Amino acid sequence: MAESNCTQVTKFSLTGFTGDPVTQVTLFLMFLLTYLVTILGNLGVIVLIRTSPQLHSPMYYFLGNLAFVDLCSSTVITPKMLVDFISDKKGIAYAGCVAQVFIFDLFGMTECFLLAMMAYDRYVAICHPLVYPLVMSPKWCFQLVTGSYLVGLTNGMGQTISMSSLSFCGSRIINLFFCDISPLISLSTSDTTLSHIILRTSASLFGVSSSLVVLVSYVAIISAILSISSAEGKRKAFSTCTSHLTTVSIFYGTSCFMYLKPSSDSSREEDKWAAVLYTVVTPMLNPLIYSLRNKEVKEALRRLTKIK
């Protein structure tokens, strides 16, 4: 009965990183630079892939969608964080918080599955090269990408439903720099059983299944590479996977740390910096990792920028 008489929170306060003005300015400039690099890098990858015929292959089709997802997920988080660095009041309306949870969880889970599809693509290319054009047909690639977005949409809707079922009548302080479902559950004054079930089910069903695709693919890939007799052949085969492995390690590592840890640890200070890795740093690094380590991308960029 007391729950029905409480005053529902209409606005949340974000703690951010620090209250020191000098440190805030330093972090603002650092994250502003990071965001600019993220925007330019991912837009550059998308434009390069669309305008370069030599990059019209399944691997780059997935990469272009990954760049789009990174662009969207970063834009959901970083601009608001930058505003908070130079604002006295670090607040976000309840409706804005719901929107941030939905969009971020949509693109976050979509990225999980895109990375899994990219691992599957590398598996087919290395382990079954003769049937690669048949298996990774344009229609099948489109279906894989569409499925990734649909899974992301399902996850976003599930987390939004989870949040809408919660009541917030006590503290309105979120110990993070954006609205995330885990700290919101810990702030709720209502029964959080359904929210915990949705969160754990989503993380286990979608997150674990996509990571298993990556794991099984790379077990088969490594086995196939080790069976190659020449050292040069091993090097060339493995070089096509290093960029993806780097991205997967950062993204899955920090995501598992954030969402599969015990709920009692949900307010630790180091969580903020773990969240920075997959919300801010990873979207910036992805285009750099793939462009700096990929000869085809660098060659396409040279052709695009060459003055005739």
PDB file of C-alpha atoms in Angstrom, residues 1-262:
ATOM      1  CA  MET A   1       0.000   0.000   0.000  1.00  0.00           C
ATOM      2  CA  ALA A   2       2.881   2.348   0.811  1.00  0.00           C
ATOM      3  CA  GLU A   3       4.277   1.717  -2.616  1.00  0.00           C
ATOM      4  CA  SER A   4       1.134   3.030  -4.319  1.00  0.00           C
ATOM      5  CA  ASN A   5       1.273   6.271  -2.317  1.00  0.00           C
ATOM      6  CA  CYS A   6       4.919   7.092  -3.092  1.00  0.00           C
ATOM      7  CA  THR A   7       6.012   9.967  -5.302  1.00  0.00           C
ATOM      8  CA  GLN A   8       7.442   8.575  -8.525  1.00  0.00           C
ATOM      9  CA  VAL A   9      10.803   9.962  -9.573  1.00  0.00           C
ATOM     10  CA  THR A  10      10.531  12.045 -12.761  1.00  0.00           C
ATOM     11  CA  LYS A  11      14.222  12.835 -13.109  1.00  0.00           C
ATOM     12  CA  PHE A  12      17.445  10.996 -12.288  1.00  0.00           C
ATOM     13  CA  SER A  13      20.818  12.412 -11.293  1.00  0.00           C
ATOM     14  CA  LEU A  14      23.979  10.952 -12.825  1.00  0.00           C
ATOM     15  CA  THR A  15      27.076  10.967 -10.612  1.00  0.00           C
ATOM     16  CA  GLY A  16      29.514  11.091 -13.529  1.00  0.00           C
ATOM     17  CA  PHE A  17      33.188  10.658 -12.744  1.00  0.00           C
ATOM     18  CA  THR A  18      34.324  13.481 -10.482  1.00  0.00           C
ATOM     19  CA  GLY A  19      33.301  16.773  -8.936  1.00  0.00           C
ATOM     20  CA  ASP A  20      36.670  18.442  -9.440  1.00  0.00           C
ATOM     21  CA  PRO A  21      36.300  21.252 -12.071  1.00  0.00           C
ATOM     22  CA  VAL A  22      39.813  20.856 -13.481  1.00  0.00           C
ATOM     23  CA  THR A  23      39.430  17.094 -13.873  1.00  0.00           C
ATOM     24  CA  GLN A  24      36.013  17.600 -15.459  1.00  0.00           C
ATOM     25  CA  VAL A  25      37.454  19.917 -18.109  1.00  0.00           C
ATOM     26  CA  THR A  26      40.264  17.445 -18.799  1.00  0.00           C
ATOM     27  CA  LEU A  27      37.816  14.558 -19.151  1.00  0.00           C
ATOM     28  CA  PHE A  28      35.519  16.693 -21.311  1.00  0.00           C
ATOM     29  CA  LEU A  29      38.317  17.413 -23.787  1.00  0.00           C
ATOM     30  CA  MET A  30      39.471  13.791 -23.759  1.00  0.00           C
ATOM     31  CA  PHE A  31      36.008  12.355 -24.385  1.00  0.00           C
ATOM     32  CA  LEU A  32      35.191  15.056 -26.944  1.00  0.00           C
ATOM     33  CA  LEU A  33      38.266  14.061 -28.934  1.00  0.00           C
ATOM     34  CA  THR A  34      37.316  10.404 -28.560  1.00  0.00           C
ATOM     35  CA  TYR A  35      33.789  11.085 -29.821  1.00  0.00           C
ATOM     36  CA  LEU A  36      35.023  13.086 -32.814  1.00  0.00           C
ATOM     37  CA  VAL A  37      37.378  10.241 -33.750  1.00  0.00           C
ATOM     38  CA  THR A  38      34.463   7.802 -33.315  1.00  0.00           C
ATOM     39  CA  ILE A  39      32.200   9.803 -35.613  1.00  0.00           C
ATOM     40  CA  LEU A  40      34.819  10.407 -38.289  1.00  0.00           C
ATOM     41  CA  GLY A  41      36.206   6.869 -38.113  1.00  0.00           C
ATOM     42  CA  ASN A  42      32.908   5.022 -38.345  1.00  0.00           C
ATOM     43  CA  LEU A  43      31.425   7.351 -40.954  1.00  0.00           C
ATOM     44  CA  GLY A  44      34.645   6.974 -42.915  1.00  0.00           C
ATOM     45  CA  VAL A  45      34.393   3.180 -42.801  1.00  0.00           C
ATOM     46  CA  ILE A  46      30.758   3.255 -43.946  1.00  0.00           C
ATOM     47  CA  VAL A  47      31.487   5.635 -46.844  1.00  0.00           C
ATOM     48  CA  LEU A  48      34.630   3.738 -47.849  1.00  0.00           C
ATOM     49  CA  ILE A  49      32.843   0.384 -47.952  1.00  0.00           C
ATOM     50  CA  ARG A  50      29.894   1.767 -49.938  1.00  0.00           C
ATOM     51  CA  THR A  51      32.077   3.558 -52.506  1.00  0.00           C
ATOM     52  CA  SER A  52      34.790   0.921 -52.982  1.00  0.00           C
ATOM     53  CA  PRO A  53      33.762  -2.052 -55.189  1.00  0.00           C
ATOM     54  CA  GLN A  54      36.690  -4.150 -53.884  1.00  0.00           C
ATOM     55  CA  LEU A  55      35.147  -3.983 -50.419  1.00  0.00           C
ATOM     56  CA  HIS A  56      31.744  -5.280 -51.508  1.00  0.00           C
ATOM     57  CA  SER A  57      32.175  -8.653 -49.791  1.00  0.00           C
ATOM     58  CA  PRO A  58      30.497 -10.318 -46.787  1.00  0.00           C
ATOM     59  CA  MET A  59      33.262  -9.394 -44.345  1.00  0.00           C
ATOM     60  CA  TYR A  60      33.000  -5.680 -45.159  1.00  0.00           C
ATOM     61  CA  TYR A  61      29.209  -5.831 -45.296  1.00  0.00           C
ATOM     62  CA  PHE A  62      29.287  -6.927 -41.658  1.00  0.00           C
ATOM     63  CA  LEU A  63      31.959  -4.342 -40.866  1.00  0.00           C
ATOM     64  CA  GLY A  64      29.862  -1.548 -42.354  1.00  0.00           C
ATOM     65  CA  ASN A  65      26.926  -2.526 -40.169  1.00  0.00           C
ATOM     66  CA  LEU A  66      29.230  -2.754 -37.142  1.00  0.00           C
ATOM     67  CA  ALA A  67      30.414   0.795 -37.855  1.00  0.00           C
ATOM     68  CA  PHE A  68      26.797   1.981 -38.061  1.00  0.00           C
ATOM     69  CA  VAL A  69      25.932   0.293 -34.747  1.00  0.00           C
ATOM     70  CA  ASP A  70      29.037   1.764 -33.068  1.00  0.00           C
ATOM     71  CA  LEU A  71      28.091   5.194 -34.370  1.00  0.00           C
ATOM     72  CA  CYS A  72      24.552   4.935 -32.975  1.00  0.00           C
ATOM     73  CA  SER A  73      25.445   3.400 -29.609  1.00  0.00           C
ATOM     74  CA  SER A  74      28.164   5.988 -28.990  1.00  0.00           C
ATOM     75  CA  THR A  75      25.835   8.849 -29.934  1.00  0.00           C
ATOM     76  CA  VAL A  76      23.251   7.642 -27.422  1.00  0.00           C
ATOM     77  CA  ILE A  77      25.785   7.950 -24.567  1.00  0.00           C
ATOM     78  CA  THR A  78      28.630  10.373 -25.281  1.00  0.00           C
ATOM     79  CA  PRO A  79      26.898  13.694 -26.149  1.00  0.00           C
ATOM     80  CA  LYS A  80      24.880  13.592 -22.912  1.00  0.00           C
ATOM     81  CA  MET A  81      28.032  12.750 -20.975  1.00  0.00           C
ATOM     82  CA  LEU A  82      29.857  15.705 -22.553  1.00  0.00           C
ATOM     83  CA  VAL A  83      27.025  18.067 -21.611  1.00  0.00           C
ATOM     84  CA  ASP A  84      27.169  16.807 -18.021  1.00  0.00           C
ATOM     85  CA  PHE A  85      30.874  17.601 -17.788  1.00  0.00           C
ATOM     86  CA  ILE A  86      30.173  21.322 -18.295  1.00  0.00           C
ATOM     87  CA  SER A  87      26.826  21.425 -16.510  1.00  0.00           C
ATOM     88  CA  ASP A  88      26.203  21.980 -12.823  1.00  0.00           C
ATOM     89  CA  LYS A  89      23.244  19.617 -12.738  1.00  0.00           C
ATOM     90  CA  LYS A  90      23.873  16.171 -14.211  1.00  0.00           C
ATOM     91  CA  GLY A  91      20.269  15.097 -14.637  1.00  0.00           C
ATOM     92  CA  ILE A  92      18.196  13.137 -17.103  1.00  0.00           C
ATOM     93  CA  ALA A  93      14.386  12.935 -17.300  1.00  0.00           C
ATOM     94  CA  TYR A  94      12.662   9.599 -16.754  1.00  0.00           C
ATOM     95  CA  ALA A  95      11.518   9.515 -20.404  1.00  0.00           C
ATOM     96  CA  GLY A  96      15.062  10.254 -21.557  1.00  0.00           C
ATOM     97  CA  CYS A  97      16.357   7.493 -19.329  1.00  0.00           C
ATOM     98  CA  VAL A  98      13.886   5.000 -20.803  1.00  0.00           C
ATOM     99  CA  ALA A  99      14.902   6.037 -24.330  1.00  0.00           C
ATOM    100  CA  GLN A 100      18.592   5.685 -23.484  1.00  0.00           C
ATOM    101  CA  VAL A 101      18.066   2.194 -22.019  1.00  0.00           C
ATOM    102  CA  PHE A 102      16.069   1.060 -25.061  1.00  0.00           C
ATOM    103  CA  ILE A 103      18.401   2.410 -27.772  1.00  0.00           C
ATOM    104  CA  PHE A 104      21.625   1.448 -26.030  1.00  0.00           C
ATOM    105  CA  ASP A 105      20.459  -2.103 -25.282  1.00  0.00           C
ATOM    106  CA  LEU A 106      19.158  -2.433 -28.844  1.00  0.00           C
ATOM    107  CA  PHE A 107      22.482  -1.543 -30.430  1.00  0.00           C
ATOM    108  CA  GLY A 108      24.551  -3.219 -27.714  1.00  0.00           C
ATOM    109  CA  MET A 109      23.004  -6.630 -28.330  1.00  0.00           C
ATOM    110  CA  THR A 110      23.027  -6.054 -32.095  1.00  0.00           C
ATOM    111  CA  GLU A 111      26.789  -5.542 -31.859  1.00  0.00           C
ATOM    112  CA  CYS A 112      27.128  -8.820 -29.934  1.00  0.00           C
ATOM    113  CA  PHE A 113      25.492 -10.721 -32.758  1.00  0.00           C
ATOM    114  CA  LEU A 114      27.268  -8.821 -35.534  1.00  0.00           C
ATOM    115  CA  LEU A 115      30.598  -9.782 -33.937  1.00  0.00           C
ATOM    116  CA  ALA A 116      29.360 -13.385 -33.797  1.00  0.00           C
ATOM    117  CA  MET A 117      28.361 -13.261 -37.471  1.00  0.00           C
ATOM    118  CA  MET A 118      31.788 -11.866 -38.346  1.00  0.00           C
ATOM    119  CA  ALA A 119      33.405 -14.785 -36.506  1.00  0.00           C
ATOM    120  CA  TYR A 120      31.203 -17.194 -38.459  1.00  0.00           C
ATOM    121  CA  ASP A 121      32.203 -15.447 -41.697  1.00  0.00           C
ATOM    122  CA  ARG A 122      35.908 -15.937 -40.865  1.00  0.00           C
ATOM    123  CA  TYR A 123      35.221 -19.593 -39.997  1.00  0.00           C
ATOM    124  CA  VAL A 124      33.647 -20.278 -43.388  1.00  0.00           C
ATOM    125  CA  ALA A 125      36.387 -18.325 -45.224  1.00  0.00           C
ATOM    126  CA  ILE A 126      39.251 -20.212 -43.564  1.00  0.00           C
ATOM    127  CA  CYS A 127      37.773 -23.664 -42.934  1.00  0.00           C
ATOM    128  CA  HIS A 128      35.574 -23.991 -46.046  1.00  0.00           C
ATOM    129  CA  PRO A 129      37.023 -21.602 -48.661  1.00  0.00           C
ATOM    130  CA  LEU A 130      35.703 -23.552 -51.660  1.00  0.00           C
ATOM    131  CA  VAL A 131      32.057 -23.124 -50.646  1.00  0.00           C
ATOM    132  CA  TYR A 132      32.482 -19.633 -49.169  1.00  0.00           C
ATOM    133  CA  PRO A 133      30.764 -17.761 -52.064  1.00  0.00           C
ATOM    134  CA  LEU A 134      27.827 -20.171 -51.880  1.00  0.00           C
ATOM    135  CA  VAL A 135      27.453 -20.200 -48.091  1.00  0.00           C
ATOM    136  CA  MET A 136      27.980 -16.465 -47.558  1.00  0.00           C
ATOM    137  CA  SER A 137      25.620 -15.370 -50.304  1.00  0.00           C
ATOM    138  CA  PRO A 138      24.265 -11.786 -50.307  1.00  0.00           C
ATOM    139  CA  LYS A 139      20.818 -13.060 -49.310  1.00  0.00           C
ATOM    140  CA  TRP A 140      22.172 -15.074 -46.371  1.00  0.00           C
ATOM    141  CA  CYS A 141      24.355 -12.167 -45.202  1.00  0.00           C
ATOM    142  CA  PHE A 142      21.348  -9.860 -45.302  1.00  0.00           C
ATOM    143  CA  GLN A 143      19.351 -12.354 -43.244  1.00  0.00           C
ATOM    144  CA  LEU A 144      22.154 -12.672 -40.675  1.00  0.00           C
ATOM    145  CA  VAL A 145      22.410  -8.894 -40.281  1.00  0.00           C
ATOM    146  CA  THR A 146      18.626  -8.490 -40.133  1.00  0.00           C
ATOM    147  CA  GLY A 147      18.475 -11.210 -37.486  1.00  0.00           C
ATOM    148  CA  SER A 148      21.127  -9.378 -35.449  1.00  0.00           C
ATOM    149  CA  TYR A 149      19.037  -6.197 -35.473  1.00  0.00           C
ATOM    150  CA  LEU A 150      15.886  -8.131 -34.552  1.00  0.00           C
ATOM    151  CA  VAL A 151      17.640  -9.746 -31.582  1.00  0.00           C
ATOM    152  CA  GLY A 152      18.853  -6.297 -30.543  1.00  0.00           C
ATOM    153  CA  LEU A 153      15.306  -4.937 -30.858  1.00  0.00           C
ATOM    154  CA  THR A 154      13.995  -7.799 -28.719  1.00  0.00           C
ATOM    155  CA  ASN A 155      16.607  -7.076 -26.081  1.00  0.00           C
ATOM    156  CA  GLY A 156      15.878  -3.340 -26.110  1.00  0.00           C
ATOM    157  CA  MET A 157      12.138  -3.932 -25.761  1.00  0.00           C
ATOM    158  CA  GLY A 158      12.704  -6.457 -22.968  1.00  0.00           C
ATOM    159  CA  GLN A 159      14.871  -4.065 -20.953  1.00  0.00           C
ATOM    160  CA  THR A 160      12.399  -1.215 -21.544  1.00  0.00           C
ATOM    161  CA  ILE A 161       9.538  -3.374 -20.294  1.00  0.00           C
ATOM    162  CA  SER A 162      11.715  -4.275 -17.328  1.00  0.00           C
ATOM    163  CA  MET A 163      12.292  -0.610 -16.502  1.00  0.00           C
ATOM    164  CA  SER A 164       8.648   0.354 -16.983  1.00  0.00           C
ATOM    165  CA  SER A 165       7.632  -2.224 -14.390  1.00  0.00           C
ATOM    166  CA  LEU A 166       9.840  -0.607 -11.736  1.00  0.00           C
ATOM    167  CA  SER A 167       8.881   2.093  -9.247  1.00  0.00           C
ATOM    168  CA  PHE A 168      11.424   4.708  -8.187  1.00  0.00           C
ATOM    169  CA  CYS A 169      10.300   6.391  -5.001  1.00  0.00           C
ATOM    170  CA  GLY A 170      13.560   6.671  -3.102  1.00  0.00           C
ATOM    171  CA  SER A 171      17.009   7.652  -4.289  1.00  0.00           C
ATOM    172  CA  ARG A 172      17.248   9.090  -7.799  1.00  0.00           C
ATOM    173  CA  ILE A 173      21.044   9.046  -8.006  1.00  0.00           C
ATOM    174  CA  ILE A 174      22.495   6.705 -10.643  1.00  0.00           C
ATOM    175  CA  ASN A 175      26.116   5.904  -9.852  1.00  0.00           C
ATOM    176  CA  LEU A 176      27.108   5.967 -13.530  1.00  0.00           C
ATOM    177  CA  PHE A 177      27.378   8.426 -16.427  1.00  0.00           C
ATOM    178  CA  PHE A 178      24.358   7.090 -18.334  1.00  0.00           C
ATOM    179  CA  CYS A 179      21.121   5.202 -17.714  1.00  0.00           C
ATOM    180  CA  ASP A 180      21.817   1.493 -17.573  1.00  0.00           C
ATOM    181  CA  ILE A 181      19.352  -1.161 -16.506  1.00  0.00           C
ATOM    182  CA  SER A 182      21.550  -2.722 -13.785  1.00  0.00           C
ATOM    183  CA  PRO A 183      21.922   0.383 -11.545  1.00  0.00           C
ATOM    184  CA  LEU A 184      18.266   1.273 -12.223  1.00  0.00           C
ATOM    185  CA  ILE A 185      17.151  -2.085 -10.854  1.00  0.00           C
ATOM    186  CA  SER A 186      19.199  -1.482  -7.716  1.00  0.00           C
ATOM    187  CA  LEU A 187      17.476   1.920  -7.249  1.00  0.00           C
ATOM    188  CA  SER A 188      13.953   0.569  -7.548  1.00  0.00           C
ATOM    189  CA  THR A 189      11.701   0.489  -4.508  1.00  0.00           C
ATOM    190  CA  SER A 190       9.381  -2.135  -6.039  1.00  0.00           C
ATOM    191  CA  ASP A 191       9.727  -5.871  -6.542  1.00  0.00           C
ATOM    192  CA  THR A 192      12.637  -6.377  -8.938  1.00  0.00           C
ATOM    193  CA  THR A 193      12.179 -10.126  -9.508  1.00  0.00           C
ATOM    194  CA  LEU A 194      10.837  -9.708 -13.062  1.00  0.00           C
ATOM    195  CA  SER A 195      13.565  -7.208 -13.941  1.00  0.00           C
ATOM    196  CA  HIS A 196      16.298  -9.534 -12.699  1.00  0.00           C
ATOM    197  CA  ILE A 197      14.790 -12.427 -14.646  1.00  0.00           C
ATOM    198  CA  ILE A 198      14.651 -10.383 -17.866  1.00  0.00           C
ATOM    199  CA  LEU A 199      18.194  -9.072 -17.388  1.00  0.00           C
ATOM    200  CA  ARG A 200      19.744 -12.455 -16.577  1.00  0.00           C
ATOM    201  CA  THR A 201      17.753 -14.262 -19.267  1.00  0.00           C
ATOM    202  CA  SER A 202      18.748 -11.724 -21.895  1.00  0.00           C
ATOM    203  CA  ALA A 203      22.412 -11.764 -20.876  1.00  0.00           C
ATOM    204  CA  SER A 204      22.486 -15.566 -20.717  1.00  0.00           C
ATOM    205  CA  LEU A 205      20.358 -16.391 -23.754  1.00  0.00           C
ATOM    206  CA  PHE A 206      21.581 -13.732 -26.173  1.00  0.00           C
ATOM    207  CA  GLY A 207      25.005 -12.842 -24.785  1.00  0.00           C
ATOM    208  CA  VAL A 208      26.147 -16.380 -24.070  1.00  0.00           C
ATOM    209  CA  SER A 209      24.766 -17.764 -27.345  1.00  0.00           C
ATOM    210  CA  SER A 210      26.565 -15.112 -29.414  1.00  0.00           C
ATOM    211  CA  SER A 211      29.803 -15.633 -27.480  1.00  0.00           C
ATOM    212  CA  LEU A 212      29.508 -19.401 -28.058  1.00  0.00           C
ATOM    213  CA  VAL A 213      29.313 -18.769 -31.804  1.00  0.00           C
ATOM    214  CA  VAL A 214      32.529 -16.761 -31.531  1.00  0.00           C
ATOM    215  CA  LEU A 215      34.216 -19.398 -29.353  1.00  0.00           C
ATOM    216  CA  VAL A 216      33.269 -22.389 -31.506  1.00  0.00           C
ATOM    217  CA  SER A 217      34.199 -20.522 -34.693  1.00  0.00           C
ATOM    218  CA  TYR A 218      37.654 -19.653 -33.408  1.00  0.00           C
ATOM    219  CA  VAL A 219      38.316 -23.134 -32.057  1.00  0.00           C
ATOM    220  CA  ALA A 220      37.693 -24.432 -35.590  1.00  0.00           C
ATOM    221  CA  ILE A 221      39.699 -21.572 -37.125  1.00  0.00           C
ATOM    222  CA  ILE A 222      42.729 -22.140 -34.887  1.00  0.00           C
ATOM    223  CA  SER A 223      42.574 -25.872 -35.569  1.00  0.00           C
ATOM    224  CA  ALA A 224      42.499 -25.201 -39.312  1.00  0.00           C
ATOM    225  CA  ILE A 225      45.370 -22.704 -39.115  1.00  0.00           C
ATOM    226  CA  LEU A 226      47.550 -25.113 -37.136  1.00  0.00           C
ATOM    227  CA  SER A 227      47.051 -27.738 -39.845  1.00  0.00           C
ATOM    228  CA  ILE A 228      48.559 -25.415 -42.485  1.00  0.00           C
ATOM    229  CA  SER A 229      52.084 -26.576 -43.258  1.00  0.00           C
ATOM    230  CA  SER A 230      53.766 -23.293 -44.251  1.00  0.00           C
ATOM    231  CA  ALA A 231      54.521 -20.564 -41.723  1.00  0.00           C
ATOM    232  CA  GLU A 232      53.550 -17.904 -44.262  1.00  0.00           C
ATOM    233  CA  GLY A 233      50.197 -19.561 -44.817  1.00  0.00           C
ATOM    234  CA  LYS A 234      49.545 -19.637 -41.075  1.00  0.00           C
ATOM    235  CA  ARG A 235      50.497 -15.971 -40.769  1.00  0.00           C
ATOM    236  CA  LYS A 236      48.213 -14.878 -43.605  1.00  0.00           C
ATOM    237  CA  ALA A 237      45.276 -16.915 -42.308  1.00  0.00           C
ATOM    238  CA  PHE A 238      45.644 -15.634 -38.759  1.00  0.00           C
ATOM    239  CA  SER A 239      46.134 -12.022 -39.891  1.00  0.00           C
ATOM    240  CA  THR A 240      42.566 -11.977 -41.232  1.00  0.00           C
ATOM    241  CA  CYS A 241      41.266 -12.670 -37.701  1.00  0.00           C
ATOM    242  CA  THR A 242      43.447 -10.506 -35.442  1.00  0.00           C
ATOM    243  CA  SER A 243      41.381  -7.333 -35.843  1.00  0.00           C
ATOM    244  CA  HIS A 244      38.155  -9.141 -35.051  1.00  0.00           C
ATOM    245  CA  LEU A 245      39.712 -10.973 -32.092  1.00  0.00           C
ATOM    246  CA  THR A 246      40.909  -7.680 -30.626  1.00  0.00           C
ATOM    247  CA  THR A 247      37.447  -6.132 -30.895  1.00  0.00           C
ATOM    248  CA  VAL A 248      35.736  -9.224 -29.503  1.00  0.00           C
ATOM    249  CA  SER A 249      38.095  -9.399 -26.515  1.00  0.00           C
ATOM    250  CA  ILE A 250      37.426  -5.797 -25.490  1.00  0.00           C
ATOM    251  CA  PHE A 251      33.678  -5.825 -26.098  1.00  0.00           C
ATOM    252  CA  TYR A 252      32.757  -9.216 -24.659  1.00  0.00           C
ATOM    253  CA  GLY A 253      35.202  -8.918 -21.770  1.00  0.00           C
ATOM    254  CA  THR A 254      33.827  -5.619 -20.469  1.00  0.00           C
ATOM    255  CA  SER A 255      30.201  -6.564 -21.200  1.00  0.00           C
ATOM    256  CA  CYS A 256      30.462  -9.805 -19.229  1.00  0.00           C
ATOM    257  CA  PHE A 257      32.138  -7.906 -16.402  1.00  0.00           C
ATOM    258  CA  MET A 258      29.254  -5.427 -16.271  1.00  0.00           C
ATOM    259  CA  TYR A 259      26.220  -7.674 -16.722  1.00  0.00           C
ATOM    260  CA  LEU A 260      27.184 -11.115 -15.404  1.00  0.00           C
ATOM    261  CA  LYS A 261      28.802 -10.032 -12.131  1.00  0.00           C
ATOM    262  CA  PRO A 262      26.990 -10.450  -8.775  1.00  0.00           C
TER     263      PRO A 262
END
